Each structure stands twice: as C-alpha cells, then as structure tokens.
Short mmCIF file of C-alpha atoms in Angstrom, two decimals:
data_model
loop_
_atom_site.label_atom_id
_atom_site.label_comp_id
_atom_site.label_asym_id
_atom_site.label_seq_id
_atom_site.Cartn_x
_atom_site.Cartn_y
_atom_site.Cartn_z
CA MET A 1 104.21 -12.19 -57.17
CA ALA A 2 102.54 -14.45 -59.61
CA GLY A 3 102.18 -18.07 -58.98
CA HIS A 4 102.74 -16.85 -55.18
CA ILE A 5 100.96 -16.97 -51.56
CA HIS A 6 102.04 -13.34 -50.09
CA ASN A 7 101.27 -13.08 -46.73
CA PRO A 8 99.48 -12.68 -44.35
CA VAL A 9 96.71 -13.69 -46.84
CA LEU A 10 93.89 -11.90 -44.34
CA THR A 11 95.53 -8.58 -43.01
CA GLY A 12 94.31 -7.17 -40.06
CA PHE A 13 92.56 -9.00 -36.82
CA HIS A 14 92.38 -12.69 -38.43
CA PRO A 15 94.17 -14.91 -35.12
CA ASP A 16 93.54 -18.52 -35.15
CA PRO A 17 93.58 -19.93 -38.73
CA SER A 18 91.22 -23.08 -39.22
CA ILE A 19 91.73 -24.42 -42.82
CA VAL A 20 90.09 -27.03 -44.04
CA LEU A 21 89.18 -28.22 -48.23
CA ALA A 22 85.66 -29.27 -49.20
CA GLY A 23 85.04 -29.77 -52.62
CA ASP A 24 86.72 -27.33 -55.09
CA HIS A 25 87.57 -24.63 -51.82
CA TYR A 26 89.81 -24.26 -49.24
CA TYR A 27 87.92 -22.22 -46.08
CA LEU A 28 89.35 -20.58 -43.49
CA ALA A 29 87.74 -19.45 -40.15
CA THR A 30 89.26 -17.28 -37.36
CA SER A 31 88.45 -16.14 -33.90
CA THR A 32 86.44 -12.98 -33.34
CA PHE A 33 86.49 -12.51 -29.17
CA GLU A 34 83.92 -10.17 -28.33
CA TRP A 35 82.69 -9.19 -32.03
CA PHE A 36 79.47 -9.95 -33.49
CA PRO A 37 79.27 -11.73 -35.70
CA GLY A 38 81.38 -14.72 -34.90
CA VAL A 39 83.90 -16.57 -36.71
CA PRO A 40 84.46 -15.25 -40.14
CA VAL A 41 85.07 -17.34 -43.14
CA HIS A 42 86.82 -16.65 -46.12
CA ARG A 43 86.79 -18.84 -49.12
CA SER A 44 89.56 -19.54 -51.85
CA ALA A 45 90.23 -22.11 -54.93
CA ASP A 46 93.78 -21.80 -55.09
CA LEU A 47 95.17 -20.97 -51.54
CA VAL A 48 96.00 -17.33 -53.35
CA ASP A 49 93.49 -15.25 -53.44
CA TRP A 50 90.77 -15.21 -50.45
CA GLU A 51 87.47 -13.70 -50.46
CA PRO A 52 84.96 -13.29 -47.30
CA ILE A 53 81.83 -14.90 -47.50
CA GLY A 54 80.35 -14.60 -44.16
CA HIS A 55 80.43 -15.68 -40.52
CA ILE A 56 79.42 -18.65 -38.98
CA LEU A 57 78.25 -17.47 -35.62
CA ASP A 58 75.78 -15.18 -37.25
CA SER A 59 72.59 -15.46 -34.37
CA PRO A 60 72.08 -14.37 -31.12
CA ASP A 61 70.77 -18.50 -31.26
CA LEU A 62 74.31 -19.49 -31.75
CA LEU A 63 76.22 -16.46 -30.03
CA ASP A 64 75.59 -14.95 -26.52
CA LEU A 65 78.30 -12.66 -25.85
CA ARG A 66 76.55 -10.20 -23.46
CA GLY A 67 78.64 -9.30 -20.49
CA VAL A 68 81.68 -10.88 -21.50
CA ALA A 69 85.32 -9.44 -20.50
CA ASP A 70 87.21 -7.64 -23.46
CA SER A 71 89.38 -10.14 -25.07
CA ALA A 72 86.95 -13.01 -23.90
CA GLY A 73 84.39 -14.32 -26.29
CA VAL A 74 84.97 -16.83 -28.95
CA TRP A 75 88.43 -18.34 -29.10
CA ALA A 76 90.12 -20.39 -31.39
CA PRO A 77 87.25 -22.09 -33.80
CA SER A 78 88.55 -25.49 -35.60
CA LEU A 79 86.84 -25.88 -38.61
CA SER A 80 86.62 -29.65 -40.29
CA TYR A 81 85.18 -31.28 -43.11
CA HIS A 82 83.71 -35.00 -42.50
CA ASP A 83 80.62 -37.45 -43.19
CA GLY A 84 79.70 -34.95 -45.83
CA GLN A 85 79.32 -31.97 -43.59
CA PHE A 86 81.06 -28.86 -41.68
CA TRP A 87 81.77 -29.57 -38.19
CA LEU A 88 82.75 -26.13 -36.07
CA VAL A 89 84.45 -26.59 -32.58
CA HIS A 90 84.08 -23.23 -30.70
CA SER A 91 85.46 -22.06 -27.47
CA ILE A 92 83.46 -19.76 -25.43
CA VAL A 93 85.72 -17.80 -22.40
CA ARG A 94 83.63 -15.27 -20.31
CA THR A 95 86.43 -14.63 -17.85
CA VAL A 96 89.96 -13.56 -18.37
CA ALA A 97 92.82 -11.79 -16.02
CA SER A 98 91.91 -14.12 -13.56
CA PRO A 99 93.17 -17.51 -12.21
CA TYR A 100 89.56 -18.92 -13.96
CA LYS A 101 88.81 -18.83 -17.35
CA ASP A 102 85.03 -19.67 -17.25
CA VAL A 103 85.20 -21.41 -20.61
CA ASP A 104 82.74 -23.17 -22.55
CA ASN A 105 83.21 -25.44 -25.50
CA TYR A 106 80.58 -26.01 -28.44
CA LEU A 107 79.99 -28.19 -31.43
CA ILE A 108 77.93 -27.22 -34.38
CA THR A 109 77.63 -28.78 -37.29
CA ALA A 110 76.10 -28.17 -41.26
CA PRO A 111 75.58 -29.44 -44.64
CA SER A 112 76.97 -26.30 -45.97
CA ILE A 113 79.37 -23.56 -45.22
CA GLN A 114 76.59 -21.10 -45.78
CA GLY A 115 74.51 -23.51 -43.47
CA PRO A 116 71.97 -24.08 -41.77
CA TRP A 117 74.10 -24.87 -38.71
CA SER A 118 72.85 -27.49 -35.80
CA GLU A 119 72.02 -26.14 -32.40
CA PRO A 120 75.08 -25.87 -30.44
CA VAL A 121 75.77 -29.40 -28.37
CA TYR A 122 77.45 -28.21 -25.19
CA LEU A 123 80.67 -30.60 -24.93
CA ASN A 124 82.60 -29.27 -21.88
CA SER A 125 84.22 -26.54 -19.78
CA SER A 126 87.66 -27.96 -18.63
CA GLY A 127 89.49 -26.14 -21.28
CA PHE A 128 89.78 -23.64 -24.65
CA ASP A 129 90.79 -24.23 -27.80
CA ALA A 130 89.33 -27.28 -28.36
CA SER A 131 89.15 -28.97 -31.83
CA LEU A 132 87.70 -32.39 -33.12
CA PHE A 133 89.30 -35.32 -34.90
CA HIS A 134 88.12 -37.86 -37.27
CA ASP A 135 89.90 -40.82 -37.22
CA ASP A 136 90.05 -43.44 -39.50
CA ASP A 137 87.72 -46.07 -38.14
CA GLY A 138 84.72 -43.52 -38.08
CA ARG A 139 85.51 -42.62 -34.63
CA LYS A 140 85.09 -39.00 -33.37
CA TRP A 141 87.88 -37.38 -30.25
CA LEU A 142 87.97 -34.09 -28.98
CA VAL A 143 91.35 -32.47 -27.90
CA SER A 144 91.53 -29.55 -25.87
CA MET A 145 94.21 -27.76 -23.79
CA GLU A 146 93.39 -28.56 -19.92
CA TRP A 147 93.51 -25.40 -17.92
CA ASP A 148 94.51 -25.28 -13.76
CA HIS A 149 93.43 -22.28 -11.99
CA ARG A 150 95.33 -23.33 -8.82
CA ALA A 151 98.49 -21.44 -7.36
CA GLY A 152 101.66 -23.00 -8.09
CA HIS A 153 100.53 -25.42 -10.76
CA ASN A 154 101.28 -24.57 -14.41
CA SER A 155 97.75 -23.27 -15.84
CA PHE A 156 98.40 -25.02 -19.04
CA ALA A 157 98.05 -28.68 -17.67
CA GLY A 158 98.36 -30.60 -20.54
CA ILE A 159 96.55 -32.06 -23.64
CA VAL A 160 93.25 -34.31 -22.83
CA LEU A 161 91.54 -36.06 -25.11
CA GLN A 162 87.78 -37.45 -24.92
CA GLU A 163 85.70 -39.24 -27.67
CA TYR A 164 82.58 -37.40 -28.69
CA ASP A 165 79.68 -39.73 -29.94
CA HIS A 166 77.76 -37.69 -32.31
CA THR A 167 75.01 -40.11 -32.01
CA ALA A 168 74.12 -39.21 -28.80
CA ARG A 169 75.82 -35.39 -29.22
CA ALA A 170 77.66 -35.64 -26.05
CA LEU A 171 81.14 -36.64 -24.87
CA THR A 172 81.90 -40.18 -23.59
CA GLY A 173 84.20 -42.45 -22.09
CA ARG A 174 87.11 -41.07 -19.89
CA ALA A 175 89.16 -37.91 -20.53
CA ARG A 176 92.81 -38.75 -20.84
CA THR A 177 95.73 -36.38 -20.50
CA VAL A 178 98.30 -37.55 -23.89
CA LEU A 179 100.61 -34.84 -23.30
CA ARG A 180 102.42 -32.75 -20.40
CA GLN A 181 105.04 -30.30 -21.22
CA ASP A 182 106.65 -27.41 -18.87
CA THR A 183 106.48 -25.24 -21.84
CA LEU A 184 103.35 -23.67 -22.08
CA ILE A 185 101.06 -25.73 -24.68
CA GLU A 186 97.64 -25.21 -26.05
CA GLY A 187 95.68 -24.83 -29.44
CA PRO A 188 96.14 -28.84 -30.48
CA ASN A 189 94.97 -30.68 -33.65
CA LEU A 190 95.39 -34.23 -34.25
CA TYR A 191 96.02 -35.79 -37.92
CA ARG A 192 97.00 -39.13 -38.87
CA ARG A 193 99.37 -40.18 -41.69
CA ASP A 194 101.49 -43.11 -42.44
CA GLY A 195 100.55 -45.13 -39.10
CA TRP A 196 101.24 -41.92 -36.79
CA TYR A 197 99.23 -39.59 -34.65
CA TYR A 198 100.42 -36.24 -34.79
CA LEU A 199 99.39 -33.58 -32.63
CA MET A 200 100.47 -29.83 -33.50
CA LEU A 201 100.69 -27.54 -31.10
CA ALA A 202 100.59 -23.87 -30.42
CA GLU A 203 103.22 -22.94 -27.83
CA GLY A 204 105.04 -20.15 -25.78
CA GLY A 205 101.90 -18.36 -25.25
CA THR A 206 100.40 -16.21 -28.02
CA GLY A 207 102.96 -13.23 -28.00
CA TRP A 208 106.51 -12.66 -29.06
CA ASN A 209 107.80 -16.19 -27.89
CA HIS A 210 104.99 -17.80 -29.86
CA GLY A 211 105.60 -20.96 -32.02
CA ILE A 212 104.52 -24.30 -33.45
CA LEU A 213 105.33 -27.83 -32.11
CA MET A 214 105.15 -31.31 -33.33
CA ALA A 215 104.27 -34.33 -31.69
CA ARG A 216 103.55 -37.75 -32.67
CA SER A 217 102.73 -41.52 -31.38
CA ARG A 218 102.01 -44.74 -32.72
CA THR A 219 98.45 -44.70 -30.95
CA LEU A 220 95.81 -42.35 -30.22
CA ALA A 221 96.41 -42.27 -26.62
CA GLY A 222 100.14 -41.69 -26.44
CA PRO A 223 102.67 -41.81 -25.51
CA TYR A 224 103.47 -38.76 -27.82
CA GLU A 225 107.10 -37.93 -28.61
CA VAL A 226 107.88 -34.33 -28.94
CA ASP A 227 109.96 -33.10 -31.92
CA PRO A 228 113.53 -33.58 -31.18
CA ALA A 229 114.03 -30.44 -33.48
CA GLY A 230 112.06 -28.34 -31.67
CA SER A 231 109.76 -25.91 -33.00
CA LEU A 232 108.52 -26.13 -36.63
CA LEU A 233 107.44 -22.50 -36.78
CA THR A 234 108.83 -19.37 -34.89
CA THR A 235 110.37 -15.99 -34.94
CA ARG A 236 110.99 -15.97 -31.38
CA ASN A 237 115.00 -16.00 -32.05
CA ASP A 238 114.74 -12.91 -34.88
CA PRO A 239 113.23 -9.72 -33.88
CA ASP A 240 113.70 -8.48 -36.55
CA HIS A 241 111.81 -10.71 -38.71
CA PRO A 242 108.87 -8.83 -40.54
CA LEU A 243 106.20 -11.78 -39.50
CA GLN A 244 106.09 -11.46 -35.83
CA LYS A 245 104.29 -13.83 -32.99
CA ALA A 246 103.84 -16.70 -35.38
CA GLY A 247 102.25 -19.87 -34.35
CA HIS A 248 98.92 -21.52 -33.71
CA GLY A 249 98.13 -23.69 -37.12
CA GLU A 250 96.30 -26.11 -38.96
CA LEU A 251 97.20 -28.04 -41.91
CA VAL A 252 95.75 -28.85 -45.20
CA ARG A 253 96.39 -31.05 -48.13
CA THR A 254 95.81 -29.76 -51.72
CA PRO A 255 94.23 -32.52 -53.90
CA GLU A 256 97.95 -33.06 -55.55
CA GLY A 257 99.17 -33.89 -52.30
CA GLU A 258 100.99 -30.75 -51.17
CA TRP A 259 100.76 -29.75 -47.68
CA TYR A 260 100.33 -26.30 -46.35
CA LEU A 261 100.02 -24.84 -42.89
CA ALA A 262 97.92 -21.66 -41.99
CA HIS A 263 99.09 -19.94 -39.13
CA LEU A 264 99.02 -16.74 -37.22
CA ALA A 265 101.91 -13.85 -37.08
CA SER A 266 101.31 -10.29 -36.48
CA ARG A 267 103.26 -7.04 -38.51
CA PRO A 268 104.81 -4.50 -35.68
CA VAL A 269 104.86 -1.11 -35.95
CA ALA A 270 108.52 0.90 -34.22
CA THR A 271 107.59 2.65 -31.01
CA PRO A 272 110.12 4.55 -28.50
CA GLU A 273 108.68 1.58 -26.04
CA GLY A 274 109.28 -0.93 -28.35
CA PRO A 275 107.51 -2.80 -31.31
CA ARG A 276 103.60 -2.81 -30.92
CA CYS A 277 101.08 -4.96 -33.47
CA THR A 278 97.94 -2.59 -34.24
CA LEU A 279 96.93 -5.00 -36.77
CA GLY A 280 96.70 -7.38 -34.41
CA ARG A 281 96.91 -11.18 -35.07
CA GLU A 282 96.89 -11.88 -39.12
CA THR A 283 96.65 -15.00 -41.20
CA CYS A 284 99.40 -16.28 -42.91
CA LEU A 285 100.53 -19.72 -45.06
CA GLN A 286 103.06 -21.65 -45.28
CA ARG A 287 104.13 -24.72 -47.53
CA VAL A 288 105.46 -27.53 -45.75
CA VAL A 289 106.68 -31.24 -46.47
CA TRP A 290 107.28 -34.18 -44.61
CA THR A 291 110.28 -36.05 -43.83
CA GLU A 292 111.73 -39.45 -44.55
CA ASP A 293 111.48 -40.26 -40.62
CA GLY A 294 107.98 -38.95 -40.63
CA TRP A 295 108.61 -35.15 -39.25
CA LEU A 296 107.09 -32.12 -40.73
CA ARG A 297 109.03 -29.41 -41.66
CA LEU A 298 108.88 -26.06 -43.60
CA ALA A 299 109.67 -26.63 -46.71
CA HIS A 300 112.07 -23.75 -47.80
CA GLY A 301 113.99 -25.00 -44.58
CA GLY A 302 114.38 -23.62 -41.16
CA HIS A 303 111.72 -22.40 -38.22
CA LEU A 304 111.00 -18.96 -39.88
CA PRO A 305 107.66 -18.25 -41.82
CA GLN A 306 107.93 -16.61 -45.56
CA VAL A 307 106.41 -13.72 -46.54
CA ASP A 308 106.32 -15.02 -50.35
CA VAL A 309 105.73 -18.86 -50.62
CA VAL A 310 105.22 -21.16 -53.26
CA ALA A 311 101.66 -21.80 -54.27
CA PRO A 312 100.38 -25.26 -55.04
CA SER A 313 101.18 -26.43 -58.27
CA SER A 314 97.83 -26.32 -59.52
CA ALA A 315 97.02 -22.90 -58.67
CA ARG A 316 96.20 -19.96 -61.01
CA PRO A 317 95.74 -16.78 -59.33
CA GLY A 318 93.21 -14.30 -60.25
CA PRO A 319 92.68 -10.71 -59.12
CA ALA A 320 92.25 -10.38 -55.27
CA GLN A 321 88.62 -10.55 -53.74
CA ALA A 322 89.29 -8.44 -51.05
CA LEU A 323 86.35 -6.22 -49.80
CA SER A 324 86.48 -2.79 -50.17
CA GLY A 325 86.15 -0.46 -46.66
CA THR A 326 84.02 2.20 -48.45
CA ASP A 327 80.46 1.83 -47.47
CA ASP A 328 77.56 4.53 -49.07
CA PHE A 329 75.15 2.66 -46.49
CA ASP A 330 72.80 2.50 -49.67
CA GLY A 331 71.58 -1.02 -48.78
CA PRO A 332 68.71 -1.80 -46.50
CA VAL A 333 70.99 -4.01 -44.20
CA LEU A 334 74.48 -3.83 -42.87
CA ASP A 335 76.67 -5.72 -44.56
CA THR A 336 78.75 -8.13 -41.63
CA ARG A 337 81.02 -8.93 -44.24
CA ARG A 338 83.03 -5.55 -43.58
CA TRP A 339 81.42 -4.69 -40.48
CA SER A 340 81.24 -6.11 -36.83
CA THR A 341 79.77 -4.75 -33.88
CA LEU A 342 80.33 -5.10 -30.07
CA ARG A 343 78.97 -8.77 -28.11
CA THR A 344 75.37 -8.16 -29.51
CA PRO A 345 74.07 -8.34 -33.17
CA ALA A 346 72.90 -4.95 -34.81
CA ASP A 347 69.24 -4.80 -35.04
CA PRO A 348 66.14 -2.70 -35.33
CA SER A 349 66.14 -1.10 -31.79
CA TRP A 350 69.51 0.67 -32.34
CA LEU A 351 70.70 0.46 -36.00
CA SER A 352 68.81 1.34 -39.17
CA LEU A 353 69.65 1.96 -43.13
CA THR A 354 65.80 2.65 -43.93
CA GLU A 355 64.54 5.20 -41.65
CA ARG A 356 66.92 7.98 -43.54
CA PRO A 357 67.71 6.05 -46.99
CA GLY A 358 71.61 6.29 -47.80
CA TRP A 359 72.28 6.67 -43.89
CA LEU A 360 73.37 4.85 -41.35
CA ARG A 361 71.38 5.68 -38.32
CA LEU A 362 72.40 4.66 -34.84
CA ARG A 363 70.48 5.07 -31.83
CA GLY A 364 72.74 6.38 -28.79
CA GLY A 365 73.17 3.86 -26.34
CA ARG A 366 75.36 3.01 -23.11
CA SER A 367 78.73 4.48 -22.32
CA PRO A 368 81.86 3.31 -24.41
CA HIS A 369 82.80 1.33 -21.57
CA SER A 370 79.77 -0.65 -21.11
CA ARG A 371 79.84 -4.70 -22.05
CA PHE A 372 76.07 -4.29 -22.91
CA GLY A 373 74.21 -2.26 -25.20
CA GLN A 374 76.40 -0.19 -27.00
CA SER A 375 75.79 1.16 -30.70
CA LEU A 376 79.35 0.65 -32.28
CA VAL A 377 79.97 -0.42 -35.56
CA ALA A 378 83.53 -1.03 -37.05
CA GLN A 379 86.06 -2.43 -39.26
CA ARG A 380 89.62 -4.14 -38.90
CA LEU A 381 92.15 -1.80 -39.32
CA ARG A 382 94.22 -3.97 -42.11
CA SER A 383 97.35 -1.85 -43.16
CA ALA A 384 99.66 0.51 -40.16
CA ASP A 385 99.25 3.25 -42.70
CA SER A 386 95.46 4.31 -42.94
CA MET A 387 92.44 6.79 -43.18
CA ALA A 388 89.29 6.75 -42.06
CA THR A 389 86.98 9.33 -42.83
CA VAL A 390 83.06 9.74 -42.62
CA VAL A 391 80.02 12.50 -42.75
CA LEU A 392 78.16 12.85 -39.68
CA ASP A 393 74.79 14.71 -39.25
CA TYR A 394 73.62 15.04 -35.56
CA ALA A 395 71.71 17.57 -32.96
CA PRO A 396 72.87 16.45 -29.39
CA ALA A 397 70.79 18.50 -27.17
CA HIS A 398 72.47 17.16 -23.84
CA PHE A 399 76.28 16.59 -22.78
CA SER A 400 74.95 12.70 -22.10
CA GLN A 401 74.63 12.71 -26.04
CA PHE A 402 77.45 12.15 -28.19
CA ALA A 403 78.53 10.24 -31.39
CA GLY A 404 81.57 10.31 -33.63
CA LEU A 405 84.31 8.34 -35.22
CA ILE A 406 85.82 6.43 -32.86
CA CYS A 407 89.67 4.66 -32.86
CA TRP A 408 89.29 1.52 -30.94
CA TYR A 409 90.69 -1.57 -29.28
CA ASP A 410 88.20 -2.39 -26.12
CA THR A 411 86.48 -0.64 -23.59
CA SER A 412 89.62 -0.05 -21.67
CA THR A 413 91.80 1.60 -24.56
CA HIS A 414 90.43 3.80 -27.36
CA TYR A 415 89.83 7.64 -29.20
CA TYR A 416 87.21 8.81 -29.93
CA LEU A 417 86.59 11.96 -31.72
CA ARG A 418 83.05 12.84 -31.05
CA VAL A 419 80.31 15.43 -31.38
CA THR A 420 78.61 16.85 -28.23
CA HIS A 421 76.27 19.65 -26.31
CA ASP A 422 77.51 22.31 -23.91
CA GLU A 423 75.62 24.24 -22.38
CA ASP A 424 77.31 27.60 -23.47
CA ARG A 425 78.60 26.86 -26.75
CA GLY A 426 76.11 24.64 -28.34
CA ARG A 427 77.50 21.58 -30.53
CA VAL A 428 81.21 21.19 -29.55
CA LEU A 429 83.65 18.84 -31.76
CA GLY A 430 86.36 17.15 -29.61
CA ILE A 431 88.47 14.07 -28.40
CA VAL A 432 87.74 11.71 -25.29
CA LEU A 433 90.14 9.04 -24.97
CA THR A 434 90.24 5.94 -22.10
CA ASP A 435 94.14 5.12 -21.84
CA ASP A 436 94.64 1.71 -20.20
CA GLY A 437 91.59 2.31 -18.44
CA VAL A 438 91.84 6.17 -17.58
CA TYR A 439 89.05 8.31 -18.80
CA GLU A 440 90.27 11.73 -20.47
CA GLU A 441 88.52 14.96 -22.09
CA LEU A 442 90.76 16.66 -24.38
CA THR A 443 88.50 19.93 -23.64
CA GLU A 444 91.25 22.70 -24.78
CA SER A 445 91.21 21.68 -28.57
CA GLU A 446 87.44 21.28 -28.76
CA LEU A 447 85.99 23.16 -32.04
CA ALA A 448 82.71 24.76 -31.54
CA VAL A 449 80.83 23.36 -34.75
CA ASP A 450 77.00 24.92 -33.73
CA ASP A 451 77.28 26.73 -37.35
CA TRP A 452 78.42 23.32 -39.26
CA PRO A 453 75.42 21.75 -41.80
CA VAL A 454 77.56 18.62 -41.36
CA MET A 455 80.53 17.26 -39.64
CA HIS A 456 83.56 15.05 -41.85
CA LEU A 457 85.25 13.58 -39.28
CA ARG A 458 88.58 12.15 -40.40
CA ALA A 459 91.30 9.67 -38.59
CA ARG A 460 94.42 9.36 -39.89
CA ILE A 461 96.79 6.34 -38.96
CA THR A 462 100.66 6.35 -39.70
CA GLY A 463 102.31 3.70 -38.06
CA ALA A 464 102.55 4.86 -34.17
CA ALA A 465 100.85 7.86 -34.92
CA LEU A 466 96.83 8.91 -34.94
CA ARG A 467 95.72 12.58 -35.90
CA PHE A 468 91.99 13.51 -36.04
CA SER A 469 90.89 16.32 -38.48
CA ALA A 470 87.36 17.66 -39.14
CA SER A 471 86.18 20.03 -41.84
CA PRO A 472 82.60 21.36 -42.27
CA ASP A 473 82.43 20.42 -46.07
CA GLY A 474 84.90 17.76 -46.96
CA ARG A 475 87.48 20.07 -48.38
CA ASP A 476 88.96 22.62 -45.88
CA TRP A 477 89.85 20.34 -42.45
CA LEU A 478 91.12 21.39 -39.54
CA ASP A 479 93.36 19.38 -36.93
CA VAL A 480 91.91 18.47 -33.92
CA GLY A 481 93.84 17.83 -30.44
CA PRO A 482 97.45 16.75 -30.42
CA VAL A 483 99.29 13.86 -32.09
CA LEU A 484 98.16 10.52 -30.10
CA ASP A 485 99.95 7.11 -29.95
CA ALA A 486 98.20 4.49 -32.30
CA SER A 487 99.96 2.08 -31.25
CA ARG A 488 97.91 1.97 -27.61
CA LEU A 489 95.56 0.27 -30.19
CA SER A 490 97.14 -3.30 -29.93
CA ASP A 491 97.95 -6.67 -27.82
CA ASP A 492 101.22 -5.28 -26.65
CA TYR A 493 99.91 -2.02 -24.52
CA GLY A 494 98.51 -1.81 -21.01
CA SER A 495 98.14 -3.49 -17.64
CA LEU A 496 95.82 -6.72 -18.76
CA LEU A 497 96.25 -9.71 -21.55
CA ARG A 498 94.61 -8.61 -24.74
CA PHE A 499 93.86 -10.69 -27.97
CA THR A 500 92.24 -8.80 -30.59
CA GLY A 501 93.57 -5.78 -32.76
CA ALA A 502 92.43 -2.14 -33.80
CA PHE A 503 89.49 -1.39 -35.28
CA VAL A 504 88.14 2.20 -36.90
CA GLY A 505 84.22 2.58 -36.09
CA LEU A 506 81.03 4.90 -36.03
CA CYS A 507 79.02 5.08 -32.76
CA ALA A 508 76.54 7.00 -30.72
CA HIS A 509 76.10 7.09 -27.08
CA ASP A 510 73.14 8.78 -24.64
CA LEU A 511 73.61 8.27 -21.19
CA SER A 512 70.24 9.56 -20.41
CA GLY A 513 68.96 6.82 -22.25
CA THR A 514 66.72 8.83 -24.92
CA GLY A 515 68.14 7.02 -27.52
CA THR A 516 68.80 10.21 -29.89
CA THR A 517 69.54 9.18 -33.11
CA ALA A 518 73.08 10.07 -35.51
CA ASP A 519 73.33 9.83 -38.90
CA PHE A 520 76.30 9.20 -40.72
CA ASP A 521 77.07 8.61 -44.94
CA ARG A 522 80.51 7.66 -47.01
CA PHE A 523 82.16 5.75 -44.42
CA GLU A 524 85.97 5.08 -46.03
CA LEU A 525 88.56 3.14 -44.52
CA ARG A 526 91.37 2.70 -47.32
CA SER A 527 94.85 2.24 -46.88
CA LEU A 528 97.73 4.92 -47.82
#
C-alpha cells in the first residue's frame, strides 16, 4: 500500500525491537537468543522499506554463547544514539527453565552502526531487558527489571534505576526500585517529554497476554503513575486479530515531530490444538500520538495494532530491500545477513566456501542435541507457506555420519531429512526428529539412495503441515515420510518456555569425531 507501512516490517524471528534515528536513517535492532551473530540491524530512510545491514555482536570477542540453554543467550538489546555515537545495552542469559536466570548485562559503543564496537562493559546481573536513558543534563541511567528467584515472590520484582558513569565505565550510586506492579512488567525504556519522565513497559509476558503499558513521573526516581487507561497496545482480548502477542516496544520521533512505536507481534497458524506461531515474534510499527493531558495513544485509536499504518509525512517509499533466501554459495565467505549459526561463529574449522568453489562444505560436528560445536547454518522462516530446496553431495561411511536439510526450532524440537550410511544398504535417506526432547527415527520411510549421483532435498511448509521430499535429479520428486506437524516448531509447543522461531537449515554431523564433509549447492528458501 503506497504511503503506508505494512506490518510486520521484519518478518520471521525478529523479536524485542529497538529503534533509533541517527542522521538520515532509522535503525532497528532485534534479539537473537542462542543464534550467532547476535543482534541484526535493519536500516530505513522512511520507516517503510527496511534492509539488513549486518549484526552488532559479530565476533567471539563480543559474544560467547557456548553452552547456553535453548532460548537463552542475547535478550532484548536496546540501541540508542547520543553524544555522536551508538550505544547498545544487551542481556546475555545463561539459564532458563529454572528459578534462576544467570544474566549478565553489557554496554558497548561505536561511532558508526557498522562499528568498530568497543570492548563490552559489564554492568550488572540483577535482571534482564536493560536499557540506557540519556537525560537532558548529560547524566546516564540504566533501567531494567529485577529478577527475584525466591519461592512465593513475584519473579518480576520491579523496575530498577541506577546511574551509569561512562568515564569510570561502571554503574555508580544506589540502585532504586522506581515501580512495582502485581502484574508482570519488564522491558523498560525511559523517555523525557514536556516535564515528564515516561516509562514504557512490556507487560503480561511475551505470550498471548502480552502488551505495552505506560507510566509517568515528574521526577526521574518516581513515584511513577501507571496510565489509568491501561494498556497502550495489546491483542489479549481479540484472539482473531492477525497480529497476536503484541507488546515490548520502543519509541522513535521523526524529524517532522511524528512519533512511531516499534513493537513485536506474532502471526499464528491454526491447528487442532489451537493457534501456534511458527514464525516466532516479528517486528511491527504503529503511529502514536500524545494527548493533551500527556499520555501516549495509538493514532488510530483503541489498543489494537494495525496491519497497514500511515507512514511519516515525509516518507517516499521505494522498492523493498528484502534479502533473497537463495544462495548459490559462489562467494568466498558466508553471508551472515542471510545465514545464522548456533552459539558459535562459522569458521574454517567446520565451514568452507573455498575448498570446493561454488559449494558450501560443512565438516561434521556434534549431534543435533548439542549446545557445543554443531555444524549447522540456517535461515529464518519468513512465511508460514514456504519451500526450501538444496542439492547435497555426500558419501557417509558409517551410521554415526549424517547430513541434510533440517527444519529447526531448537535442540529439543526439530525435523531432519538426513542422509546416512546403513551397513546393508549403503547410503540411505530418511527422517529423524526430536519432539519436545523425544528422539525418533522414521525408518519405515527410508529410501535407498546409494546409486543417486547427488541428492536434491526439499521441505514444503504449508501452515501447520510439513512435507519432505527428495529427488536424484531435481525433476522427479519422491515424498519421504508422513506429513509432519510444522506448528511444533514454535514458541507455543513443548514443555519449556521458548522464545525464538522456526529456521530451515543445512547441517552435517559426525559423532565419531572424524569430521566427514558434506557439500551443499543452490539453497533456496522462498515463500509460496
């Protein structure tokens, strides 16, 4: 729609958006949890068209995720621009599904969004979702939620404020709790406007009850008054709305004085067990306005997000800058704007684009259940109706060696169309899966492919249905196994809290430790 922002502006797994205007461009940063590199950044000149420009936490010096739990890792980065430089506060959570969180908060700075980024400054470990507020008097304040692990206490113990001394590279003074609620509040961001300090809060948890709540005070330390109108944004009372789980936001002001809210939301697919969001939490934008009595409201009224939103008055939408899901592997290095890896960066010890030019070579690593040393590269699923294809050239010699195409949520839930070696039949192709931690092999549907020159692999996802197929030539396709439940690749399935989204990827495993290689060509992930 010309002159409009169409939501979500970042499709697929892009949660916890942080937005800032610096110079002539807006920048959006989002969470990445256990995926590497961390914190992707998208850029726009008009809030309408967004292009990926790389990641902030893109080196082991900035990000070490070895061994972190599924859905732990990088939570809720907060990006700001002040004093002529970019500031990024981010949480690294190492424990989930526990009374404890084991969270560390860090700050890094850079003169450009492209870096170089400074050495991380450790801030504290009291809670997650921290952000930095730059006050008009030049002082800086860290604001975060506080986590309380004790039985019988609200785990979300309140919003805490503490001054940050950038010269000393440390927090200073006493930490003060400025707001407590009986409800769940997190993701705080501070703003100052017309003599008021405003707290923007994520409320209700990041699931179906999610929302955004505002509070304000005449003084930085409070007391803060919660907006008497309730949630600024939520879909908790409208289960049919196309943008569910709406919440966790940040504000940006255009040069013309218009205000926009970046927030997350999810688009469910229907299943017999209820709605599930395979695409994870995505990034959306809403236009907001200030009332005469100083409260923030959605410009279109009410508290429900819009799919199509009026763009800034100065916006001149151009062609979309979306990155293609197709990769012929003709470049010398992996394009990390497109591809992600688990917990550690792609390096020559397990990935090469030069050993066999035009092919991606993966050296077999640890098992799909490992949090260390997996040889896996993947792309976000961006549409609930998608198809992925790839060519695999692979000659395993032992049952402990396998490689192929994987539809991934995390180590506890994934579907894997893999080639391995059978002592009697030679090379075989079949499905192994892990369903909420339970491993299964669909051996009855295995194909003998010892005489195939290469293997063309395909995954087709249509809403809640996933169908694998294979071909020796890319023309005549054979279905492999039954129709599988793609909706299990979502936050809304399983026995543990989960916060990411579905990926489709390529992987090679060698449990013998010999590092047998698998070669891949012409990967394509496209919307249907």
